[in-house]
PDB file of C-alpha atoms in Angstrom:
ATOM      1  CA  UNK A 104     -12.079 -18.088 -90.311  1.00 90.00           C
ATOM      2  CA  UNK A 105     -11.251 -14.048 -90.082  1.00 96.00           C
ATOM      3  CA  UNK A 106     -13.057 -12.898 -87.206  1.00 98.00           C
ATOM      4  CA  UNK A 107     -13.366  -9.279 -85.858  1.00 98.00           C
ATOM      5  CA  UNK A 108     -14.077  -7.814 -82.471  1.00 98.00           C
ATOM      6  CA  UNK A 109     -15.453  -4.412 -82.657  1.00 98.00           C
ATOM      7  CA  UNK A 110     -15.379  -2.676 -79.777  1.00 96.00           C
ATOM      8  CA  UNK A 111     -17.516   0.477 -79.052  1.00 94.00           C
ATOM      9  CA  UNK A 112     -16.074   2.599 -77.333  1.00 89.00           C
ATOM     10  CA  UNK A 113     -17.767   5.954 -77.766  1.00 82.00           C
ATOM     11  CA  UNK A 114     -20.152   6.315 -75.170  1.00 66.00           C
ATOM     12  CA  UNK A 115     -20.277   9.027 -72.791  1.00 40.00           C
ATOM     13  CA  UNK A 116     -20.165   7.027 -69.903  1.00 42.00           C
ATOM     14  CA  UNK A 117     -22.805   9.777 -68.027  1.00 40.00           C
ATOM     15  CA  UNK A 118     -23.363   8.153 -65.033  1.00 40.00           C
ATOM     16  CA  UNK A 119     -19.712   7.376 -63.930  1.00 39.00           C
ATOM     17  CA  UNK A 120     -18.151  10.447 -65.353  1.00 43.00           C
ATOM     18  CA  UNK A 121     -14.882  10.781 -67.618  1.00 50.00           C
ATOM     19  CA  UNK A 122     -13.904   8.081 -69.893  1.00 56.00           C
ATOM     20  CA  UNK A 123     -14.323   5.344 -67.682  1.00 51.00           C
ATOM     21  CA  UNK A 124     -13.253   2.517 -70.417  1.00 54.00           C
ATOM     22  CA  UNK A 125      -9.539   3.580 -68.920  1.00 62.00           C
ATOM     23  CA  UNK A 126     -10.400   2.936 -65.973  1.00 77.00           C
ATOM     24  CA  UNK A 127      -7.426   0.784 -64.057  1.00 89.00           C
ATOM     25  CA  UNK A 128      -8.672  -2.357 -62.676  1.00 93.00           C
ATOM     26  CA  UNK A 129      -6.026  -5.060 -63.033  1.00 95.00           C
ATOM     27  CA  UNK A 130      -3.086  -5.848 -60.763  1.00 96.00           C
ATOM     28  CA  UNK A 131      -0.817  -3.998 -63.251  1.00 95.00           C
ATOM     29  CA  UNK A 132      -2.416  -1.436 -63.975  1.00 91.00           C
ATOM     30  CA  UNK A 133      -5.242  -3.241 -67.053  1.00 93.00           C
ATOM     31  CA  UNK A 134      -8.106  -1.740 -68.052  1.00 91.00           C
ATOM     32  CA  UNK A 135     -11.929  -3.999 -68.623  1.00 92.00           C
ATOM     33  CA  UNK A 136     -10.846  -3.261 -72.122  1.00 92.00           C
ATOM     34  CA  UNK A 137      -7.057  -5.179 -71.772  1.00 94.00           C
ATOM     35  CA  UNK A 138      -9.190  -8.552 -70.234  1.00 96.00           C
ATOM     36  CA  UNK A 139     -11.594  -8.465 -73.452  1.00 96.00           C
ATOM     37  CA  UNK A 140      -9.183  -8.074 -76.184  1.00 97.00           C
ATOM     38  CA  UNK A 141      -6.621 -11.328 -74.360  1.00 97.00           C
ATOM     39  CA  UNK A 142     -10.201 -13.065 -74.237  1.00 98.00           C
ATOM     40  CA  UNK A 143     -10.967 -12.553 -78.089  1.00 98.00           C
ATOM     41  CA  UNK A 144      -7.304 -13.511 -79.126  1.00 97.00           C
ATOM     42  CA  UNK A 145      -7.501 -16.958 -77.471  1.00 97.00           C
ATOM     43  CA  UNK A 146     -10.728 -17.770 -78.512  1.00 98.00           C
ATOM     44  CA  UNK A 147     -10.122 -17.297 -82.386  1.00 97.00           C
ATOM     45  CA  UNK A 148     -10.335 -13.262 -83.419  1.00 98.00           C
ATOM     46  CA  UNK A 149      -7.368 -12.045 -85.206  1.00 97.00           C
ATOM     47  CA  UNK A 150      -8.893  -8.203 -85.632  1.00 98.00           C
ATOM     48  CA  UNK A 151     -10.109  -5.326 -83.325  1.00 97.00           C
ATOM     49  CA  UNK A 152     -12.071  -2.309 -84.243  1.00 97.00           C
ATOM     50  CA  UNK A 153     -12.090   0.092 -81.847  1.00 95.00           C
ATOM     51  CA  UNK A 154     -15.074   2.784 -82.642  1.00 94.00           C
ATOM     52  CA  UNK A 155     -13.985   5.903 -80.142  1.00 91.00           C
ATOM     53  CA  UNK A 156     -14.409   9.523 -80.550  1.00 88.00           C
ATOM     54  CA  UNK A 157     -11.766  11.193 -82.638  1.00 89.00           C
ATOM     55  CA  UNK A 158     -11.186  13.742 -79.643  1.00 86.00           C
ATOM     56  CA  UNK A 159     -10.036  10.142 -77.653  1.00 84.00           C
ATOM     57  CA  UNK A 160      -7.853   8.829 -80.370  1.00 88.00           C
ATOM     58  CA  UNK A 161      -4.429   9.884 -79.038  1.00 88.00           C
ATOM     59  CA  UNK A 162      -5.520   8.841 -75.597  1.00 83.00           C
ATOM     60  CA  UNK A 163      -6.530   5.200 -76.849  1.00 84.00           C
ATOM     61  CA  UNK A 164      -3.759   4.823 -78.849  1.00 87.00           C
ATOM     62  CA  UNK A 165      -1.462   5.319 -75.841  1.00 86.00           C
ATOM     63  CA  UNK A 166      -2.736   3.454 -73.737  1.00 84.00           C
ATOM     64  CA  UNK A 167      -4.453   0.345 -75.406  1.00 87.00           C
ATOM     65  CA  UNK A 168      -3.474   0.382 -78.749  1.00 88.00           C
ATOM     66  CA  UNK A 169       0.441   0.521 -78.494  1.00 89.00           C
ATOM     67  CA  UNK A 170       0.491  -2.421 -76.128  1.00 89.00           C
ATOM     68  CA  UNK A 171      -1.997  -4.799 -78.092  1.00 94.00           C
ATOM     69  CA  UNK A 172      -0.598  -3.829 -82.105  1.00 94.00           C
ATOM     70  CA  UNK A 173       1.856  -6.238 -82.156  1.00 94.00           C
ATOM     71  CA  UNK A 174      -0.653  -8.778 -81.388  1.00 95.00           C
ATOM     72  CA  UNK A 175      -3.434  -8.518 -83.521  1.00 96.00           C
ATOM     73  CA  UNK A 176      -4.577  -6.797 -86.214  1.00 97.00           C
ATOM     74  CA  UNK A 177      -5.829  -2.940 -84.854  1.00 97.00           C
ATOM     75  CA  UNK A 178      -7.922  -0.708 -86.433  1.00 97.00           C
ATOM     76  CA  UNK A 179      -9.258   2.731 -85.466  1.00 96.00           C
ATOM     77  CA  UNK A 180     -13.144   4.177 -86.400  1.00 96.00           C
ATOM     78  CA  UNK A 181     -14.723   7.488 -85.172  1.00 95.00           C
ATOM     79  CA  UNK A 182     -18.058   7.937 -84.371  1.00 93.00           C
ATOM     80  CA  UNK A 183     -19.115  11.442 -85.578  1.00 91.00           C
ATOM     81  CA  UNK A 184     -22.592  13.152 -85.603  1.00 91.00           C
ATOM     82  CA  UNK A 185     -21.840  14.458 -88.924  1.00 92.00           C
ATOM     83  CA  UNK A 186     -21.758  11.109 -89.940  1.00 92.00           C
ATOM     84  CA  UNK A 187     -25.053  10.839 -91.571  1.00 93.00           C
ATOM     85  CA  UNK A 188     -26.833  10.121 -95.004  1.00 91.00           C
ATOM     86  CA  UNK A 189     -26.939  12.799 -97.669  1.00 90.00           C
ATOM     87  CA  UNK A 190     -29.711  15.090 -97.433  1.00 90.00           C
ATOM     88  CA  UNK A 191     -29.601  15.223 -93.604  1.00 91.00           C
ATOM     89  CA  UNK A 192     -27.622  17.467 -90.952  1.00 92.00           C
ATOM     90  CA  UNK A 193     -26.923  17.369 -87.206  1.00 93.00           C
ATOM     91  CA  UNK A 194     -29.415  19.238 -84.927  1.00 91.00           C
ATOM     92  CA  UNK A 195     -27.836  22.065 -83.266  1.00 90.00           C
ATOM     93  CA  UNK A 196     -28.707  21.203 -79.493  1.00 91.00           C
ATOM     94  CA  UNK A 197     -27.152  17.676 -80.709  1.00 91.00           C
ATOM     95  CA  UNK A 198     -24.776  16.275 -78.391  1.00 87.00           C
ATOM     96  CA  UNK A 199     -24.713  12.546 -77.662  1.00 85.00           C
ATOM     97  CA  UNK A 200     -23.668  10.384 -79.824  1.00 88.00           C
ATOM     98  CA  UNK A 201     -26.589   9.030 -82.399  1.00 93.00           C
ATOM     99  CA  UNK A 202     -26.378   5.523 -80.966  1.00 92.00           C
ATOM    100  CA  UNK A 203     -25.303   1.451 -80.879  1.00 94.00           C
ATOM    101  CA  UNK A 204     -26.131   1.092 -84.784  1.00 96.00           C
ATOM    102  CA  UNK A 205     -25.120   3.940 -85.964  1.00 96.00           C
ATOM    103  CA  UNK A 206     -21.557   3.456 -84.227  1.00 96.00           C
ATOM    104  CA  UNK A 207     -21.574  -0.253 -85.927  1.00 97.00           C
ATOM    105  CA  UNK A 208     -22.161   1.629 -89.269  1.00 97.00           C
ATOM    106  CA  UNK A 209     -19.214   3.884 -88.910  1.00 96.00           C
ATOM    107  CA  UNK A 210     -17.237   0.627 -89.388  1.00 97.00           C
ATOM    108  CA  UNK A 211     -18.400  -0.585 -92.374  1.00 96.00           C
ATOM    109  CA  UNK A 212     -15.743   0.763 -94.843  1.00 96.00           C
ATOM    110  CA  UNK A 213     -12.774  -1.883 -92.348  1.00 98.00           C
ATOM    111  CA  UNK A 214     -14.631  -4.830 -91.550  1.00 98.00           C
ATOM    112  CA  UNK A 215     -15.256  -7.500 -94.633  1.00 97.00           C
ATOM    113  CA  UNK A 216     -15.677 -10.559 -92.505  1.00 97.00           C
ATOM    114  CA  UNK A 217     -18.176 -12.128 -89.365  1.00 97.00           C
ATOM    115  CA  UNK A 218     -17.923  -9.667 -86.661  1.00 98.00           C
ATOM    116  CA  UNK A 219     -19.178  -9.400 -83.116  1.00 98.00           C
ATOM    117  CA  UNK A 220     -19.394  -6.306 -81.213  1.00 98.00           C
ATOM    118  CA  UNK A 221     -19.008  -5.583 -77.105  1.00 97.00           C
ATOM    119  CA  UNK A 222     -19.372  -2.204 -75.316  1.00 94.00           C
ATOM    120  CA  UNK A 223     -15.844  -1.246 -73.988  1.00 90.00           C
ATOM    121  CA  UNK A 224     -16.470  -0.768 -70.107  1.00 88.00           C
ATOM    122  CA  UNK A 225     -18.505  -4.203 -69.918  1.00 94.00           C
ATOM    123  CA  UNK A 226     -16.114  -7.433 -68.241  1.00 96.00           C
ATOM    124  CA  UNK A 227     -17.799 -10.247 -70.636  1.00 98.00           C
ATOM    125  CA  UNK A 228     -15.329 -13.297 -69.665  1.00 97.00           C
ATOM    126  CA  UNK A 229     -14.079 -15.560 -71.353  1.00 97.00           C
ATOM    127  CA  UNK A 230     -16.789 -18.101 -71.642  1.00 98.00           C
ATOM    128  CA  UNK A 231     -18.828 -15.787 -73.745  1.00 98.00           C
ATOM    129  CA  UNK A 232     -15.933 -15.239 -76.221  1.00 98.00           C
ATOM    130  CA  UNK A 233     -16.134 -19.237 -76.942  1.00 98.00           C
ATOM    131  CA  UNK A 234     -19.474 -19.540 -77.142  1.00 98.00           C
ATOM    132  CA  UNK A 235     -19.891 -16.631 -79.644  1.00 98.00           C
ATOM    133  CA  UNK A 236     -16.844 -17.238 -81.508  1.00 98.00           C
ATOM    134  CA  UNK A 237     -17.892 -21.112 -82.057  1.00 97.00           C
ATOM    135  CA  UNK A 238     -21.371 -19.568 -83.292  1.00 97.00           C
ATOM    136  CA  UNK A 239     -19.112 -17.749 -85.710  1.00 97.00           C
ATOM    137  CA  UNK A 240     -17.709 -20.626 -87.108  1.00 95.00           C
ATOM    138  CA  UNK A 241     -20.777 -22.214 -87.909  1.00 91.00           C
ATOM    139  CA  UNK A 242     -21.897 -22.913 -91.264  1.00 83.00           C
ATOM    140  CA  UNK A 243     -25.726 -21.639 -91.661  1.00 78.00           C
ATOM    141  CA  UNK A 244     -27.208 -22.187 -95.471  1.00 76.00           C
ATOM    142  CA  UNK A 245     -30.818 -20.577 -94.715  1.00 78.00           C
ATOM    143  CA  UNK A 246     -31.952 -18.041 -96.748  1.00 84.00           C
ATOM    144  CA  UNK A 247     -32.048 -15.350 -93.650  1.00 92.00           C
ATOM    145  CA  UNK A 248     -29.173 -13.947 -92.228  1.00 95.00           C
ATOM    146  CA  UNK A 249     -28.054 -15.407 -88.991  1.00 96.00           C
ATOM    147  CA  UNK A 250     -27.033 -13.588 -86.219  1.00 97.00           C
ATOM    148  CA  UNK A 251     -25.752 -14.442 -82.605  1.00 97.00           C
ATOM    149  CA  UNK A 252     -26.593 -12.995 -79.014  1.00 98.00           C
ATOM    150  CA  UNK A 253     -24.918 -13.749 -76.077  1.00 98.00           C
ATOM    151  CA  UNK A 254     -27.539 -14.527 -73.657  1.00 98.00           C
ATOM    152  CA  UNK A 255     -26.773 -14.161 -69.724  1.00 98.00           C
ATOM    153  CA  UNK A 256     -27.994 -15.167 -66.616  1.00 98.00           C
ATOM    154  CA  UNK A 257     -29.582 -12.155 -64.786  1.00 98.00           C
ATOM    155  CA  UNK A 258     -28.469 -12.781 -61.990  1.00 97.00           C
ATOM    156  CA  UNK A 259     -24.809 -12.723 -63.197  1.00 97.00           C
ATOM    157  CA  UNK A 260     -25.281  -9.247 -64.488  1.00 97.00           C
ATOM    158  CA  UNK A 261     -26.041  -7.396 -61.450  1.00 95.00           C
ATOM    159  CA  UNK A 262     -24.274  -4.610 -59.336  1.00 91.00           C
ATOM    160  CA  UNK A 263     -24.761  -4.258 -55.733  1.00 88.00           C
ATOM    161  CA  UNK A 264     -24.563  -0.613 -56.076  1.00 88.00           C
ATOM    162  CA  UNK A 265     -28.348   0.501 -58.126  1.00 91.00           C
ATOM    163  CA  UNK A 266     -30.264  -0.198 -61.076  1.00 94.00           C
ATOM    164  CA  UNK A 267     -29.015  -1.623 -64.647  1.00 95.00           C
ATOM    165  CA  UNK A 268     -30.611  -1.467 -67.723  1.00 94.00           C
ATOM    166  CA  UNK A 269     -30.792  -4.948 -69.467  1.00 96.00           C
ATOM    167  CA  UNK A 270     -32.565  -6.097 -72.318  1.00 95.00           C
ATOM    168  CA  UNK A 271     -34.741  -8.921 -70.984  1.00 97.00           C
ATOM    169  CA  UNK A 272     -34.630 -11.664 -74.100  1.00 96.00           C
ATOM    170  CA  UNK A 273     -37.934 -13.179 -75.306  1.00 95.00           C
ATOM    171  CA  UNK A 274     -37.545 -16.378 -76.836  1.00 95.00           C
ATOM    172  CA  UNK A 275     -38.975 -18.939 -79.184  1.00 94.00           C
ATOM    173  CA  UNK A 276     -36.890 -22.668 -79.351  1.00 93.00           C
ATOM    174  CA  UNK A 277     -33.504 -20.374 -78.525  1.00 92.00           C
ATOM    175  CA  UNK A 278     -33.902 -17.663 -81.184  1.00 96.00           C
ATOM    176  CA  UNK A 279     -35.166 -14.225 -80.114  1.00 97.00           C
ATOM    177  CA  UNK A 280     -38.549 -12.981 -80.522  1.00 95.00           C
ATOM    178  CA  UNK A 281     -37.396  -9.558 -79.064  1.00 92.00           C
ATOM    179  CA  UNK A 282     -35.536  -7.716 -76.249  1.00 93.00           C
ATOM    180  CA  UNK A 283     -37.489  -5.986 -73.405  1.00 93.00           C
ATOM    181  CA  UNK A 284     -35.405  -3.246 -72.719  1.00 93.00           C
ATOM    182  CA  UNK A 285     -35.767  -3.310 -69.250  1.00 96.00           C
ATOM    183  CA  UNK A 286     -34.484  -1.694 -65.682  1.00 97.00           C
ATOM    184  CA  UNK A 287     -33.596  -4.633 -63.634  1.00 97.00           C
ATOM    185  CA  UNK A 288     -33.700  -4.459 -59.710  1.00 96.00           C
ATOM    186  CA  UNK A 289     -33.214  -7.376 -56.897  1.00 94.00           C
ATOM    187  CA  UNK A 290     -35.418  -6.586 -54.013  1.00 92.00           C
ATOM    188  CA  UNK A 291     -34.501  -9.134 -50.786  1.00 89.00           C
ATOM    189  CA  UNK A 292     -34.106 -12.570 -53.432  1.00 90.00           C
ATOM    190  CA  UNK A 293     -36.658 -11.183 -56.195  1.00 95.00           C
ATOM    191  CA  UNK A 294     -35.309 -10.102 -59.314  1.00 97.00           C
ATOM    192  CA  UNK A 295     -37.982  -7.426 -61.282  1.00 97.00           C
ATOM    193  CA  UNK A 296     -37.426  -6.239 -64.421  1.00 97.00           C
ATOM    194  CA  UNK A 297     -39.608  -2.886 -65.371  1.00 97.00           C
ATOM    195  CA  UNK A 298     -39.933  -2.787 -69.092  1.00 96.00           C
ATOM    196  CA  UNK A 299     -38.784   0.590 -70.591  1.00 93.00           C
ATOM    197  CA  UNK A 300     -41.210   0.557 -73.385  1.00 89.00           C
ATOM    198  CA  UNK A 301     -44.778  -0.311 -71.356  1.00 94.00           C
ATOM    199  CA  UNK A 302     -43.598   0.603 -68.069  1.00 95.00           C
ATOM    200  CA  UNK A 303     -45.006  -2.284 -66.694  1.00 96.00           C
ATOM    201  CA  UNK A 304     -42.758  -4.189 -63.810  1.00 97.00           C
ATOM    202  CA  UNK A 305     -42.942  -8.076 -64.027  1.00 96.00           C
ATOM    203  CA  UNK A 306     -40.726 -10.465 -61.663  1.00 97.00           C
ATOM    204  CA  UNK A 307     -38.132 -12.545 -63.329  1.00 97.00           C
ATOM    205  CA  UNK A 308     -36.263 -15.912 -62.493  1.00 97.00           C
ATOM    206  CA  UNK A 309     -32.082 -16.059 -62.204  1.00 97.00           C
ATOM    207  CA  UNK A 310     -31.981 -17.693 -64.803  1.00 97.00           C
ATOM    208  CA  UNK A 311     -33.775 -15.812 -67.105  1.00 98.00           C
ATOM    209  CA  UNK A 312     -31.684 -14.736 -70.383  1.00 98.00           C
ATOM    210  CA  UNK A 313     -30.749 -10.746 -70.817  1.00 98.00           C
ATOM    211  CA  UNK A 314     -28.715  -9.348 -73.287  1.00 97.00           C
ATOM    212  CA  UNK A 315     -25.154  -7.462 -72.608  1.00 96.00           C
ATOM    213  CA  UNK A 316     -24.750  -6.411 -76.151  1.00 95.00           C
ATOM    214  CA  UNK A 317     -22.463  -9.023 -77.128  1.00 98.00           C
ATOM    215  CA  UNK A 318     -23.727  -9.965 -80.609  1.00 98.00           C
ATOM    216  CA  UNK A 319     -22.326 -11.300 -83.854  1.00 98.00           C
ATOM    217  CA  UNK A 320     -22.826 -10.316 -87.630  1.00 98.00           C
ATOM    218  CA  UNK A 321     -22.304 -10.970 -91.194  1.00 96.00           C
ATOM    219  CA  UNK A 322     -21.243  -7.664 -92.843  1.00 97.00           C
ATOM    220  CA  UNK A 323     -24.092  -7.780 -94.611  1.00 96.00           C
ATOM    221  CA  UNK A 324     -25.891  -6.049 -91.137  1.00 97.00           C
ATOM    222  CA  UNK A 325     -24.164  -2.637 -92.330  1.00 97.00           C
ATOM    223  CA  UNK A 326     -26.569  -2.293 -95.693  1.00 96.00           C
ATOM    224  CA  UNK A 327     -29.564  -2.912 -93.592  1.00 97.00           C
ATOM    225  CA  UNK A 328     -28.516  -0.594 -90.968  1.00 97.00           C
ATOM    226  CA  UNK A 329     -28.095   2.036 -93.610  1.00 95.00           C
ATOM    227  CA  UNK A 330     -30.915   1.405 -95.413  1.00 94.00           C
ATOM    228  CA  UNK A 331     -33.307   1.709 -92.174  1.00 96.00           C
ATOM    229  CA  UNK A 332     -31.103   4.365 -91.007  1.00 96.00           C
ATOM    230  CA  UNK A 333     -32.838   7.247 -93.286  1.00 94.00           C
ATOM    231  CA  UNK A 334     -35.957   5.826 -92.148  1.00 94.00           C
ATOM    232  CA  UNK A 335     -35.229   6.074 -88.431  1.00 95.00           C
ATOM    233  CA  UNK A 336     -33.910   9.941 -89.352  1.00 95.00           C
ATOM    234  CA  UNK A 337     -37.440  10.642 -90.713  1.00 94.00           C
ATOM    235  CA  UNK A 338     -39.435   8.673 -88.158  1.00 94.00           C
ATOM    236  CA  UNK A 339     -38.193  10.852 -85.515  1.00 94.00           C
ATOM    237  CA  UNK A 340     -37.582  14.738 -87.397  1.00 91.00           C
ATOM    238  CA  UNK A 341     -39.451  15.921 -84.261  1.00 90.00           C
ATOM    239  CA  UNK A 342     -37.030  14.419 -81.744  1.00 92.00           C
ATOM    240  CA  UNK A 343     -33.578  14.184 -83.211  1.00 92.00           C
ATOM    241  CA  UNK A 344     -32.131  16.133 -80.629  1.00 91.00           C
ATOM    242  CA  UNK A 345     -32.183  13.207 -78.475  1.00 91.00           C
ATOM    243  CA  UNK A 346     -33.242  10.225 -80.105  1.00 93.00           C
ATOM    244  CA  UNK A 347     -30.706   6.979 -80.067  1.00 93.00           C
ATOM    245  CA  UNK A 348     -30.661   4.457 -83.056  1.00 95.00           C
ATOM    246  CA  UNK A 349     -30.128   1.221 -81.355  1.00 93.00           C
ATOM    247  CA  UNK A 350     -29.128  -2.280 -82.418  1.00 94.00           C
ATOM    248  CA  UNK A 351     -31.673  -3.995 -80.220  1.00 91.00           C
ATOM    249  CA  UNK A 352     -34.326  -2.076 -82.215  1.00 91.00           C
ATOM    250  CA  UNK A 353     -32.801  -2.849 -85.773  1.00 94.00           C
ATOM    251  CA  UNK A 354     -32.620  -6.665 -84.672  1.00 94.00           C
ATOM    252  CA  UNK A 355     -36.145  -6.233 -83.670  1.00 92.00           C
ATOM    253  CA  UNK A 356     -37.111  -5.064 -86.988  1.00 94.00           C
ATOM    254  CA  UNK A 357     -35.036  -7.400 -88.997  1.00 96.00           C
ATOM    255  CA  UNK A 358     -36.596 -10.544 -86.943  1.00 96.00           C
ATOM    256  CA  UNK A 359     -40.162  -9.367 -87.822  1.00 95.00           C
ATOM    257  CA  UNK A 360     -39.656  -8.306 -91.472  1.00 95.00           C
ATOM    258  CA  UNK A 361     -38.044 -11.801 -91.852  1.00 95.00           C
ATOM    259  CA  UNK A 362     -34.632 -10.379 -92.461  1.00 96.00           C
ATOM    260  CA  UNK A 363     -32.941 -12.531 -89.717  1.00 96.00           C
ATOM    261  CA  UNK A 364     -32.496 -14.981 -87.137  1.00 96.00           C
ATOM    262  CA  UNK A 365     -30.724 -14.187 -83.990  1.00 97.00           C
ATOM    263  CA  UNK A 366     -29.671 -17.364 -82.182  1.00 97.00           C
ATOM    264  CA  UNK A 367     -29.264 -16.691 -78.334  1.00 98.00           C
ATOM    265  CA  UNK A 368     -25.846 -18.855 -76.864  1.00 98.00           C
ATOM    266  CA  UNK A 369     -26.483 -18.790 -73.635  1.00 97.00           C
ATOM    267  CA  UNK A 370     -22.908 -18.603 -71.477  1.00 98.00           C
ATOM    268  CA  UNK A 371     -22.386 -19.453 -67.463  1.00 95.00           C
ATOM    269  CA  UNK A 372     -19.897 -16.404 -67.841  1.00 97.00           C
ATOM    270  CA  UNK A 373     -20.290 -13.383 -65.063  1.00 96.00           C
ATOM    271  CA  UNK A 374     -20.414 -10.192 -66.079  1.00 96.00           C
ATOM    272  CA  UNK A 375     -18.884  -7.194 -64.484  1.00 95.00           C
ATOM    273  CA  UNK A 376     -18.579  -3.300 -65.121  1.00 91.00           C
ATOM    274  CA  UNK A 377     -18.335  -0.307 -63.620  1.00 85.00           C
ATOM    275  CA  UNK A 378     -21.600   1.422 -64.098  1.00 83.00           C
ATOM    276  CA  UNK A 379     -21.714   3.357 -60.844  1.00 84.00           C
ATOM    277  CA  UNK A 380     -18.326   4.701 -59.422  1.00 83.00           C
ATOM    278  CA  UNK A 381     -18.715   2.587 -56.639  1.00 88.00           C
ATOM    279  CA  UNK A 382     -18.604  -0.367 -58.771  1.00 90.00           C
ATOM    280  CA  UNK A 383     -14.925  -0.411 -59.040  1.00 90.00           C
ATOM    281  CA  UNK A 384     -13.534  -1.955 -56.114  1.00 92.00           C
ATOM    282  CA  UNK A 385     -16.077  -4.704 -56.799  1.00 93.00           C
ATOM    283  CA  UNK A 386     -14.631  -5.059 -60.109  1.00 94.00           C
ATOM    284  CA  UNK A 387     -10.588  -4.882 -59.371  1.00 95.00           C
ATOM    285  CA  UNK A 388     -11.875  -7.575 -56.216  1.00 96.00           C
ATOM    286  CA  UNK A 389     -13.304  -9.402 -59.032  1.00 96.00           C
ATOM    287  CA  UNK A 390     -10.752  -9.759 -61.191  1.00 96.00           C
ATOM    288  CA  UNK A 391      -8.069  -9.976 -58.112  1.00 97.00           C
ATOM    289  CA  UNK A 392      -9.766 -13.445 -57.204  1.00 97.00           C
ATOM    290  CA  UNK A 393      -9.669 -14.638 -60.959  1.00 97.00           C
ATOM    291  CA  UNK A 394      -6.015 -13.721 -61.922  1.00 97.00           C
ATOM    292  CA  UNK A 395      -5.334 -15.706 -58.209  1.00 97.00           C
ATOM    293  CA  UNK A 396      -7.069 -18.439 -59.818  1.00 97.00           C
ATOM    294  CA  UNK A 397      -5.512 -18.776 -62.664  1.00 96.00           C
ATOM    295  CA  UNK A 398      -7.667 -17.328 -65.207  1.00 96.00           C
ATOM    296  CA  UNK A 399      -5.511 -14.444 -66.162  1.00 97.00           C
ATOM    297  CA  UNK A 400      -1.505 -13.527 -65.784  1.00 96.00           C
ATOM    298  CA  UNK A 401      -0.872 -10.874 -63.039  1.00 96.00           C
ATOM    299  CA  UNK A 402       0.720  -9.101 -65.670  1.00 96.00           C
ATOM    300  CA  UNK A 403      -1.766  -9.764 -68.649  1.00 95.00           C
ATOM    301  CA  UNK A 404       0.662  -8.759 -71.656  1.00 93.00           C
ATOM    302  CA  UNK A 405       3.874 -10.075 -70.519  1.00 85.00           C
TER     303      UNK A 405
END
């Protein structure tokens, strides 16, 4: 089976400043990005999408694209505010990009077959690219559409270093009910998540599943995100300045309108990224110990 990894890669990146997706942290010199793109190949995708600003194309093409293309299939997608439906214009105090489904919808026009989707500057490993990829290559004859979520421990999402925002996953018999977005703190050996939508903090268990925004789709997610797209535009007239359209909240929607199930594969995988500047010596120690193991080549691409 075709399968694509799209990759989003137009964030910000706010809190860590600069383009932090090229970011070295490999013993040659790789990027997070390099590790998830070696983990894809060898666990079935034969495409990449990368969705990036068109200001960072040269810069992306330089230094990832060139040394992956004769690999695997690469294509290019750019997330513009001025991407929108007809009828409708870009705020002029608008700045940040309009959000995780929107970017996904900037790709419809190059990807015709199952697709999953990662944020660039988030170390997934390679566990989680089996376990999706085998959810891929499922058969599923039921009249919804079925999605996949990579589900993670909590406690293998964590940084040392602050705060994270994870969505906390509620489930019923391993499909989601819904994702709390939550901030997620570990105070002495208690984990507490404080939800972002009722504000109210609750304690949660290692173990307990959160999403990393590692999901996989049919293609027929980018006429749904379209279609609710207009409606999101309207819902919020008085706040589009600022406001994000978000996969977890078109998931949401779809699960509750009956549009789809969203299977959560749970993985033992560990992630890590560099959400805080400090974060990167924890990461290139990270990966440092894994290439030693084995896991990787000290020089992934040769």
């Amino acid at each position: 089976m075709n399968k694509t990894l799209l990759i989003l890669a137009a964030g910000m990146g706010s809190r860590f400043g600069g383009l932090k997706q090229l970011e070295p942290v490999g013993p040659s010199g790789e990027f997070i990005i390099d590790y998830s793109i070696y983990d894809a190949i060898r666990c079935g995708f034969n495409k990449i999408v990368f969705i990036i600003k068109k200001e960072n194309y040269e810069i992306f093409r330089e230094t990832i694209g060139k040394r992956i293309e004769d690999k695997i299939d690469v294509k290019y997608v750019f997330q513009e505010l001025s991407n929108l439906p007809s009828g409708y214009s870009v705020p002029d105090n608008r700045i940040k990009p309009w959000g995780t489904a929107h970017a996904i919808l900037c790709a419809k026009d190059v990807i015709n077959e199952p697709f999953a989707i990662i944020n660039a500057d988030d170390f997934y490993g390679k566990d989680a690219y089996r376990v999706i990829s085998e959810f891929m290559d499922k058969k599923h004859d039921g009249s919804k559409e079925e999605f996949g979520l990579v589900g993670y421990k909590v406690i293998n999402t964590l940084t040392l270093n602050g705060t994270v925002k994870r969505g906390v996953c509620v489930l019923h018999d391993n499909h989601l009910v819904s994702l709390d977005e939550s901030v997620i703190e570990k105070r002495d050996n208690d984990i507490y998540a404080t939800s972002l939508v009722t504000n109210n903090e609750y304690k949660i268990t290692n173990d307990t599943l959160v999403s990393m925004n590692m999901m996989s789709f049919t293609p027929n997610i980018f006429k749904y995100i379209e279609d609710n797209f207009k409606k999101f535009l309207d819902e919020n007239k008085d706040n589009l300045d600022s406001c994000e359209y978000l996969i977890p909240s078109v998931l949401s929607k779809g699960i509750k309108e009956g549009y789809c199930n969203v299977s959560v594969i749970k993985t033992n995988s560990k992630w890590v990224g560099v959400t805080y500047k400090e974060d990167k010596n924890d990461v290139v120690e990270y990966i440092k110990n894994i290439v030693e193991e084995g896991e990787y080549n000290s020089n992934l691409w040769k």
